[in-house]
Amino acid sequence: MTQARPAIAVAGLRKRYGTGETAMDALKGVDLTVQPGEVIGLIGPSGSGKSTLLKCLGAVTEPSAGRIDLDGETVYENGWRNRDPRALRRDRIGFVFQAPYLIPFLDVTDNVALPLLLAGWSKREARQRARELLTALDVAQRAHVAITQLSGGEQQRVAIARALANQPPIILADEPTAPLDSERALAVVRILNRMAQQYRTAIIVVTHDEKIIPTFKRLYHIRDGRTYEDAGAGRELD
Amino acid sequence: MINLAGRDILHSWGKYAFTGLGLGLLIGVTLSMAGIYRGMVDDGKALLGNSGADLWVVQQDTLGPYAEPSSLRDDLYRSLLGLPGVQRAANVTYLTMQVRHADQDTRVMVVGMQPGQPGAPRYLIAGRQIERAHYEAVADIKTGFQLGERIRIRRQDYTVVGLTRRMVSASGDPMLFIPLRDAQEAQFLKDSDALHNERARLRANPALNRPGLPGLVESLARAQESSHTVNAVLVQTAPGWDAEAVAGDIRRWKHLQAYTQAQMEEVLIVKLIATSARQIGVFLVILAVVSAAIVSFIIYTMTLGKLREIAVLKLIGARNRTIAAMILQEALGLGLIGFVVGKSVATLWAPYFPKYVLLEPGDAVRGFAAVLLICALASTLAIRTALRVDPATAIGG
């Protein structure tokens, strides 16, 4: 059986901060692959390089060496292939944060539509797409309320909808369940899995959350700037 | 693309409204200051326009009668009437004083004039012109006097028989017109005690009170007690005559100073109110700097409160110019709110100023442009801060 083209493939990724004697290698050769529709966990102690890896994958920090392929296309190899990392983030990467970080002066629909509007979609089409995503995430009934009127769980679902808006091949989720209780945290993971399946999106979840770690089919540990795949992971989400 | 600035303003409209109100009051003060300056200029022009004169003839080497004291003999106008190009000439006196009205002192400029001649009020809004030789007055409406009211000026009571409007001195004091002879008396005559004192001095002066010269002391006393002095002679030139040419003849042949309307306007506006204009100018600059500092501080503070949102916007692909435009539009929106409030309050409180405040549409347009420019400049600090926000700060770690 031939495996699908990976949504993201990282090879020998390095990141060095500073120069000379004060130089510090945050990533020392990271290798990682995620298939479309797959949700993987990335865990590691503080200072292990999780955030640096996420920033490199999210095109907000430029790696020092290595290669990143996104949806079969090399986007980084000795420099960004796409000259504008901002456009790369806008069109091909979705983000979900520890806190939802929704824009407080936009309503729910426009928060979800915002990445599409920034990409040049018309308001009508962007809002139509936003409504579809909100329906898929069971928050369509809250489409026109201010985000301050949403519960924490609803806000996180809206944030996931925003991350999915541009149909990116990859979503980077930075501790998305940290502020939630067990039930809600597992609900968010369920949603991420469902969305990954539904939209064939690869999702990398950086987490410390013991409750959700067993739910990942594949789990990467990161330690001292290197990744190790956890062969024992793979318990199914109920 | 949706208007992010508009949404943010609507989202925190209370904060914007109160900030705009505060800024608006400051802009209102600024517009009022400009209006006060315009009012001073307009008062000067009104003074000249309402006098009905083409030339102001005053004492040699003075800027009289409004900017400096000037004293002329009151029969001088007759010789001026004999000059070619002079159609009418009339004496005037000007005396700024306090008069009592409704148990309050009112500052007025008492104008001694000859009814129907240059210097007399050119139009009335109520009552009639002065018809009697003595003790009648025409008052500017801003004095607060009513028709039929009696006013005490020095030792005499005057009845207000007419009311006029926009007859003010260069410093904005409303005018009170009275007959010339009465004004000369009010301005130059001494009180009874002073008269007794002068007579005693004359009698005690052996050079004047000499035997064999009966009546000399009495003649001198009478000369001292009657006033034949005025401040200026207002001249109307004959049709077809150049005012500057007639003024030149007066300067050359009569050894007097004569100003044309343009020259007198320069004396009033350039010289007389120059210090006030500079004062107001400095104040306007300070207000502009203070406004800029306030807008800058407010926009900067508001931007600091949105750094996380700005980082998220950048992370999901917002261009720098989208974020800069949002902050700029918010600053301009604040300026717009401030200007609307400022213009409204300046218009509302203008009538309550004791002096004339002239709010010219041109000043409002220039003020609006200045407000937008100041707001745009004030937003640069906030824009710089926003553009330096690293999108990576939205990601933990």
XYZ file of C-alpha atoms in Angstrom:
635
model
C 0.000 0.000 0.000
C 1.426 3.352 -1.004
C 1.347 6.045 1.623
C -0.102 9.465 0.758
C 2.192 12.429 0.243
C 2.924 13.828 3.744
C 1.213 17.045 4.709
C 4.411 18.088 6.394
C 7.857 16.593 6.305
C 10.706 18.026 8.316
C 14.272 16.833 7.851
C 17.394 17.833 9.764
C 15.835 21.055 10.987
C 18.207 23.188 13.039
C 17.815 26.495 14.756
C 20.685 28.398 16.342
C 20.142 31.549 18.383
C 23.032 34.004 18.713
C 26.535 33.710 17.377
C 30.000 32.814 18.615
C 30.431 31.736 22.191
C 26.918 32.791 23.148
C 25.311 30.726 20.384
C 22.667 28.288 21.518
C 21.250 25.459 19.431
C 17.536 25.187 20.141
C 16.918 22.591 17.428
C 19.689 20.133 16.590
C 18.257 18.214 13.692
C 14.537 17.601 13.930
C 12.930 14.960 11.728
C 9.181 14.696 11.654
C 6.469 13.623 9.250
C 2.712 14.067 9.466
C 0.215 12.631 6.999
C -2.920 14.459 5.828
C -5.764 13.885 8.261
C -3.394 12.838 11.020
C -3.216 14.391 14.486
C 0.093 13.959 16.259
C 1.206 14.997 19.715
C 4.459 16.767 20.450
C 5.579 16.711 24.039
C 8.684 17.677 25.885
C 9.960 19.489 28.947
C 10.313 23.246 29.134
C 13.229 24.524 27.080
C 13.337 21.385 24.964
C 12.623 23.302 21.731
C 8.850 22.771 21.317
C 8.037 26.416 20.814
C 11.043 26.975 18.563
C 9.947 24.056 16.397
C 6.410 25.409 16.263
C 7.688 28.868 15.315
C 9.870 27.408 12.577
C 7.026 25.297 11.219
C 4.732 28.313 11.497
C 7.117 30.439 9.405
C 7.495 33.057 12.107
C 11.093 32.129 12.901
C 13.587 31.247 10.202
C 15.432 27.981 10.813
C 19.210 27.867 10.498
C 19.364 24.714 8.419
C 17.319 21.744 7.269
C 14.270 21.363 5.132
C 10.519 21.758 5.490
C 8.153 20.304 2.921
C 4.542 21.365 3.064
C 2.016 19.348 1.106
C 4.822 17.971 -1.049
C 6.364 21.357 -1.755
C 9.631 22.468 -0.211
C 8.937 25.740 1.549
C 12.225 25.989 3.412
C 15.672 24.860 2.457
C 18.504 27.270 3.216
C 15.956 30.078 3.297
C 12.247 30.428 2.627
C 11.387 29.358 -0.865
C 8.321 31.525 -0.738
C 9.805 34.993 -0.341
C 6.938 36.077 1.876
C 6.533 33.873 5.008
C 3.500 35.986 5.873
C 1.680 34.727 2.762
C 2.814 31.193 3.617
C 1.229 31.505 7.066
C -1.887 33.089 5.663
C -2.513 30.519 2.919
C -1.074 27.235 4.177
C -0.841 27.158 7.955
C -3.532 27.336 10.603
C -2.871 28.229 14.236
C -4.670 27.318 17.430
C -3.302 28.795 20.646
C -3.429 27.994 24.333
C -5.936 30.829 24.740
C -8.288 31.355 21.801
C -6.859 34.842 21.050
C -9.891 35.828 19.055
C -10.151 39.431 17.905
C -12.437 41.019 20.512
C -13.876 43.697 18.229
C -15.100 41.212 15.609
C -18.095 38.922 15.996
C -17.785 35.149 15.777
C -18.388 34.940 12.026
C -15.896 37.667 11.161
C -13.269 36.150 13.442
C -13.503 32.959 11.397
C -13.739 34.841 8.113
C -10.745 37.066 8.889
C -7.986 34.846 7.402
C -10.053 34.557 4.222
C -10.611 38.304 4.067
C -6.883 38.866 4.555
C -6.327 36.469 1.656
C -8.551 38.594 -0.552
C -11.832 36.687 -0.433
C -15.014 38.699 -0.815
C -16.954 39.362 2.382
C -19.910 37.303 1.190
C -17.843 34.241 0.292
C -15.675 34.501 3.406
C -18.704 34.692 5.689
C -20.375 31.810 3.850
C -17.288 29.668 4.439
C -17.133 30.823 8.064
C -20.755 29.774 8.617
C -20.014 26.323 7.157
C -17.115 25.856 9.544
C -19.111 27.122 12.514
C -21.825 24.609 11.608
C -19.240 21.844 11.421
C -17.979 22.853 14.869
C -21.486 23.143 16.364
C -21.266 26.870 17.123
C -23.376 28.140 14.211
C -26.053 29.321 16.648
C -23.485 31.747 18.125
C -22.383 33.095 14.738
C -23.339 36.716 15.348
C -22.570 37.235 18.996
C -19.578 39.046 20.430
C -16.792 36.698 21.379
C -17.009 37.855 24.984
C -20.389 36.137 25.160
C -18.913 32.713 24.357
C -17.820 30.124 26.877
C -14.163 29.030 26.951
C -14.974 25.851 25.023
C -16.980 27.747 22.416
C -14.157 30.245 21.991
C -11.704 27.425 21.394
C -14.015 25.894 18.792
C -14.242 29.264 17.040
C -10.435 29.463 17.133
C -10.272 26.004 15.499
C -12.744 27.175 12.861
C -10.514 30.189 12.194
C -7.485 27.917 11.833
C -9.404 25.784 9.306
C -10.758 28.732 7.336
C -8.143 28.724 4.578
C -8.220 24.926 4.330
C -4.525 24.752 5.254
C -2.681 21.439 4.868
C -1.373 21.846 8.419
C -2.597 23.251 11.701
C -0.207 24.013 14.546
C -1.937 23.815 17.925
C -0.003 25.218 20.862
C -1.371 23.669 24.070
C -4.976 24.100 22.938
C -6.435 22.328 25.965
C -4.331 23.896 28.711
C -7.038 26.109 30.230
C -9.807 23.472 29.914
C -11.054 20.787 32.293
C -10.729 17.093 31.338
C -14.117 16.826 29.683
C -13.671 19.941 27.587
C -10.055 19.113 26.796
C -11.055 15.723 25.441
C -13.900 17.346 23.532
C -11.407 19.685 21.849
C -9.177 16.743 20.906
C -12.211 14.944 19.483
C -13.010 18.012 17.431
C -9.432 18.273 16.191
C -9.508 14.630 15.157
C -12.867 15.057 13.445
C -11.721 18.175 11.587
C -8.458 16.522 10.594
C -10.430 13.648 9.082
C -13.078 15.869 7.522
C -10.717 18.386 5.941
C -7.671 16.105 5.469
C -5.629 18.501 7.559
C -2.520 17.458 9.443
C -2.520 18.742 13.012
C 0.480 19.005 15.315
C -0.578 19.434 18.921
C 2.056 20.686 21.334
C 0.908 19.749 24.810
C 1.791 19.124 28.411
C -1.711 17.897 29.118
C -1.513 14.365 30.565
C -5.240 13.882 29.930
C -4.932 14.081 26.190
C -1.496 12.544 25.586
C -2.902 8.971 25.440
C -5.299 10.010 22.696
C -2.630 10.547 20.036
C -1.988 7.728 17.578
C 1.487 9.081 17.061
C 3.484 10.981 19.588
C 6.776 12.777 19.250
C 9.006 13.586 22.189
C 11.347 16.505 21.862
C 14.373 16.674 24.082
C 17.509 18.798 23.797
C 16.478 19.982 20.362
C 15.886 16.538 18.894
C 12.653 14.634 18.228
C 12.005 10.994 19.052
C 8.906 9.143 17.941
C 7.161 7.292 20.770
C 6.708 3.772 19.537
C 4.291 2.987 22.364
C 1.766 5.610 21.457
C -1.344 4.747 19.537
C -4.231 4.267 21.865
C -7.438 5.241 20.184
C -9.621 8.043 21.288
C -12.791 6.534 22.610
C -11.897 43.496 3.688
C -13.788 44.576 6.765
C -12.847 47.866 8.372
C -10.917 46.757 11.464
C -10.584 50.309 12.812
C -14.315 50.954 12.492
C -15.085 47.686 14.296
C -12.631 48.478 17.068
C -14.113 51.966 17.514
C -17.629 50.516 17.631
C -16.492 47.818 20.053
C -15.037 50.328 22.499
C -17.243 53.285 21.570
C -17.513 54.510 25.148
C -13.762 54.885 25.458
C -13.613 56.604 22.079
C -16.559 58.860 22.852
C -15.089 60.071 26.133
C -11.612 60.461 24.659
C -13.094 62.256 21.644
C -15.068 64.509 23.982
C -11.931 65.450 25.907
C -9.975 66.024 22.733
C -12.952 67.912 21.309
C -12.985 70.356 24.202
C -9.301 71.016 23.570
C -9.994 71.521 19.861
C -12.921 73.766 20.820
C -10.564 75.951 22.851
C -8.152 76.046 19.899
C -10.894 77.052 17.456
C -12.128 79.658 19.919
C -8.622 81.117 20.199
C -8.481 81.422 16.428
C -11.980 82.929 16.565
C -10.850 85.481 19.158
C -8.015 86.564 16.868
C -10.389 86.779 13.894
C -12.794 88.728 16.084
C -10.056 91.218 16.982
C -9.227 91.735 13.320
C -12.901 92.037 12.472
C -13.439 94.525 15.302
C -10.651 96.664 13.853
C -12.125 96.465 10.378
C -15.603 97.199 11.718
C -14.275 100.251 13.527
C -12.800 101.615 10.321
C -15.694 100.583 8.096
C -18.334 101.997 10.413
C -16.633 105.376 10.717
C -17.486 106.218 7.104
C -14.143 107.969 6.618
C -11.614 107.805 3.800
C -8.908 109.587 5.766
C -7.993 109.915 9.442
C -6.267 113.215 10.176
C -4.389 113.175 13.466
C -1.608 114.923 15.335
C 1.725 114.865 13.541
C 4.056 111.963 14.322
C 1.370 109.932 16.069
C -0.496 106.741 15.210
C -3.730 108.230 16.602
C -6.528 108.242 17.294
C -6.896 104.523 18.148
C -3.312 103.402 18.703
C -1.795 106.539 20.240
C -3.097 109.770 21.830
C -3.732 112.532 19.341
C -4.829 116.093 19.995
C -6.009 118.591 17.380
C -7.757 121.954 17.546
C -11.443 121.595 16.790
C -11.471 124.322 14.132
C -8.934 122.494 12.021
C -11.617 120.727 10.035
C -12.590 124.031 8.423
C -9.194 124.461 6.817
C -9.277 120.812 5.702
C -12.589 121.412 3.992
C -10.837 124.027 1.894
C -8.376 121.507 0.477
C -9.000 120.119 -3.018
C -10.532 116.640 -2.907
C -12.010 116.954 0.577
C -15.764 116.556 0.470
C -16.595 116.284 4.164
C -14.581 116.636 7.357
C -15.784 116.149 10.918
C -14.260 116.192 14.376
C -14.313 113.131 16.583
C -13.201 112.341 20.087
C -12.671 108.908 21.566
C -12.688 108.197 25.268
C -12.662 104.729 26.790
C -14.306 104.711 30.197
C -16.457 102.769 32.631
C -20.144 103.634 32.824
C -22.607 102.311 35.366
C -25.390 100.121 34.109
C -27.686 97.924 36.175
C -25.383 98.372 39.171
C -22.445 97.170 37.148
C -19.559 98.928 35.470
C -19.608 98.546 31.696
C -16.527 99.430 29.699
C -17.419 101.481 26.642
C -15.723 103.721 24.142
C -17.479 107.087 24.236
C -17.403 108.652 20.783
C -17.973 112.345 20.424
C -19.299 113.025 16.922
C -21.409 115.320 14.833
C -24.671 113.634 13.739
C -24.789 112.931 10.033
C -21.047 113.411 9.642
C -18.242 110.879 9.343
C -17.802 109.191 12.701
C -21.518 109.038 13.489
C -23.257 105.619 13.680
C -24.132 104.672 10.125
C -27.198 102.594 10.914
C -29.498 101.902 13.817
C -31.336 98.779 14.833
C -33.757 100.666 17.100
C -34.684 104.235 18.019
C -33.360 107.287 16.215
C -30.180 109.247 15.614
C -29.127 112.004 18.012
C -31.176 115.128 17.184
C -30.618 117.370 20.191
C -27.395 119.250 20.765
C -26.802 117.743 24.190
C -27.323 114.763 26.457
C -28.560 112.181 23.994
C -26.719 108.986 23.196
C -26.758 106.112 20.730
C -25.404 102.867 22.189
C -24.123 99.644 20.717
C -26.411 96.761 21.654
C -23.493 95.015 23.412
C -23.463 97.727 26.087
C -26.722 96.262 27.331
C -28.437 99.638 27.386
C -32.096 99.926 26.408
C -33.873 102.723 24.616
C -34.883 105.459 27.056
C -32.351 104.425 29.673
C -30.307 107.159 31.310
C -26.544 106.884 31.567
C -24.256 109.004 33.653
C -21.067 110.171 31.956
C -18.949 112.302 34.208
C -21.218 115.053 35.480
C -24.091 114.663 33.012
C -26.914 112.203 32.403
C -27.608 111.055 28.850
C -30.730 109.416 27.422
C -30.280 106.494 25.072
C -32.286 107.373 21.956
C -30.908 104.826 19.502
C -29.269 101.417 19.399
C -26.766 100.185 16.891
C -24.758 96.998 16.342
C -21.120 95.992 15.666
C -19.872 99.458 16.594
C -16.870 98.550 18.685
C -13.435 99.862 19.445
C -10.308 98.098 18.247
C -10.183 96.317 21.578
C -13.797 95.209 21.264
C -15.393 97.671 23.703
C -18.882 98.659 22.525
C -19.295 102.281 21.472
C -21.494 104.934 23.000
C -22.063 107.896 20.693
C -22.761 111.343 22.194
C -22.677 114.868 20.739
C -19.171 116.204 20.108
C -19.456 119.183 22.490
C -20.558 116.914 25.322
C -17.730 114.515 24.600
C -15.151 117.309 24.578
C -16.467 118.424 27.925
C -16.406 114.907 29.293
C -12.925 114.254 27.983
C -11.078 117.490 28.625
C -12.906 119.553 31.209
C -11.837 119.601 34.823
C -14.021 119.169 37.859
C -15.059 122.111 40.095
C -12.283 121.633 42.617
C -9.677 121.615 39.883
C -11.214 124.756 38.339
C -11.085 126.637 41.666
C -7.523 125.517 42.102
C -6.494 126.722 38.617
C -8.208 130.108 39.128
C -6.391 130.583 42.415
C -3.081 129.769 40.761
C -3.753 132.281 37.984
C -4.661 134.986 40.473
C -1.560 134.228 42.528
C 0.728 134.446 39.487
C 2.173 137.984 39.490
C 3.180 137.714 35.843
C -0.433 137.211 34.810
C -2.319 139.149 37.467
C -0.647 142.511 36.918
C -2.081 145.862 37.786
C -3.353 147.718 34.758
C -4.432 144.582 32.929
C -7.961 144.030 34.165
C -9.706 140.993 32.770
C -6.541 139.083 31.764
C -6.869 136.507 34.516
C -10.539 135.984 33.732
C -9.761 135.577 30.033
C -7.079 133.025 30.731
C -9.360 131.153 33.119
C -12.128 131.003 30.531
C -9.651 129.712 27.933
C -8.582 126.983 30.304
C -12.123 126.038 31.196
C -13.373 125.616 27.649
C -12.174 122.725 25.509
C -11.448 123.125 21.808
C -9.571 119.892 21.370
C -10.511 116.770 19.439
C -8.656 113.512 18.756
C -9.016 113.332 15.013
C -10.731 114.763 11.990
C -12.416 112.185 9.766
C -12.376 113.124 6.086
C -14.436 111.871 3.187
C -12.831 112.529 -0.162
C -14.734 113.790 -3.148
C -15.681 111.245 -5.818
C -12.846 110.538 -8.226
C -10.123 111.701 -5.841
C -7.362 109.422 -4.742
C -7.351 109.231 -0.944
C -3.561 108.834 -0.805
C -3.075 111.984 -2.905
C -5.379 113.998 -0.605
C -3.578 112.534 2.450
C -0.266 113.610 0.916
C -1.539 117.187 0.547
C -2.706 117.225 4.177
C 0.655 115.954 5.416
C 2.546 118.445 3.275
C 0.515 121.606 3.703
C -1.128 121.168 7.097
C 1.760 119.516 8.935
C -0.561 116.812 10.193
C -0.585 113.066 9.925
C -3.196 111.631 7.572
C -3.893 107.951 7.180
C -5.819 106.264 4.401
C -8.138 103.347 5.215
C -5.440 100.802 4.229
C -2.826 102.557 6.366
C -5.158 102.809 9.339
C -6.028 99.108 8.911
C -2.336 98.338 9.096
C -1.989 100.459 12.238
C -4.906 98.662 13.866
C -4.305 95.107 12.738
C -0.559 94.877 12.253
C 0.618 97.209 15.025
C -2.139 97.486 17.617
C -3.065 93.809 17.911
C 0.300 92.414 16.870
C 1.263 91.408 20.408
C -2.129 89.830 21.033
C -1.890 88.016 17.711
C 1.534 86.637 18.608
C 0.210 85.673 22.036
C -2.653 83.782 20.445
C -0.296 82.272 17.873
C 1.976 80.891 20.598
C -1.075 79.601 22.448
C -2.328 77.879 19.289
C 1.040 76.209 18.793
C 1.039 75.019 22.415
C -2.509 73.694 22.039
C -1.532 71.899 18.831
C 1.446 70.290 20.560
C -0.683 69.337 23.586
C -3.379 67.883 21.286
C -0.754 65.905 19.389
C 0.729 64.629 22.638
C -2.701 63.598 23.939
C -3.731 61.841 20.712
C -0.339 60.193 20.520
C -0.543 58.996 24.112
C -4.123 57.737 23.732
C -3.474 55.907 20.469
C -0.236 54.506 21.844
C -1.991 53.270 24.990
C -4.819 51.772 22.969
C -2.284 50.031 20.736
C -0.416 48.636 23.731
C -3.717 47.139 24.834
C -4.008 45.313 21.513
C -0.509 43.903 21.113
C -1.720 40.319 21.442
C -4.418 40.856 18.824
C -1.870 42.543 16.556
C 0.485 39.570 16.969
C -2.374 37.195 16.098
C -3.321 39.340 13.088
C 0.262 39.213 11.863
C 0.464 35.484 12.512
C -2.605 34.747 10.417
C -1.232 36.812 7.576
C -2.249 40.454 8.023
C 0.059 42.801 6.152
C 1.894 45.536 8.011
C -0.036 48.099 6.017
C -3.345 46.554 7.178
C -2.281 47.005 10.810
C -0.819 50.480 10.181
C -4.017 51.495 8.389
C -6.102 50.251 11.330
C -4.145 52.379 13.827
C -4.046 55.389 11.494
C -7.792 55.171 10.883
C -8.444 54.952 14.619
C -6.320 58.062 15.186
C -8.125 59.869 12.372
C -11.463 58.670 13.758
C -10.535 60.100 17.123
C -9.573 63.352 15.418
C -12.884 63.403 13.527
C -14.884 62.867 16.727
C -12.757 65.507 18.455
C -13.213 67.998 15.648
C -17.002 67.564 15.498
C -17.199 68.024 19.274
C -14.718 70.920 19.170
C -16.501 72.776 16.370
C -19.855 72.259 18.081
C -18.730 73.512 21.484
C -16.805 76.434 19.953
C -19.989 77.481 18.129
C -22.104 76.995 21.238
C -19.922 78.965 23.621
C -18.813 81.722 21.180
C -21.747 84.067 22.054
C -20.836 83.904 25.740
C -17.390 85.424 25.214
C -17.301 89.076 26.248
C -15.477 89.931 23.031
C -16.476 89.082 19.491
C -15.467 85.556 18.445
C -15.521 85.096 14.691
C -15.482 81.429 13.661
C -14.674 81.490 9.982
C -15.472 78.441 7.824
C -11.971 78.710 6.345
C -10.456 78.393 9.817
C -12.665 75.362 10.479
C -11.449 73.708 7.274
C -7.826 74.523 8.102
C -8.416 73.356 11.676
C -9.879 70.075 10.446
C -6.904 69.507 8.158
C -4.538 70.337 11.033
C -6.367 67.946 13.380
C -6.129 65.117 10.839
C -2.455 65.878 10.232
C -1.716 65.996 13.966
C -3.602 62.720 14.501
C -1.752 61.088 11.613
C 1.598 62.237 13.007
C 0.575 61.260 16.533
C -0.253 57.726 15.382
C 3.264 57.109 14.040
C 4.618 56.113 17.454
C 1.816 53.568 17.911
C 2.247 52.301 14.347
C 5.977 51.839 14.893
C 5.270 49.875 18.056
C 2.653 47.733 16.317
C 4.880 46.980 13.350
C 7.629 45.828 15.671
C 5.338 43.259 17.278
C 6.722 39.808 16.538
C 3.983 37.426 15.356
C 5.891 34.718 17.251
C 4.707 36.300 20.520
C 1.273 34.813 19.814
C 2.849 31.399 20.161
C 3.744 30.443 23.691
C 7.152 29.625 25.005
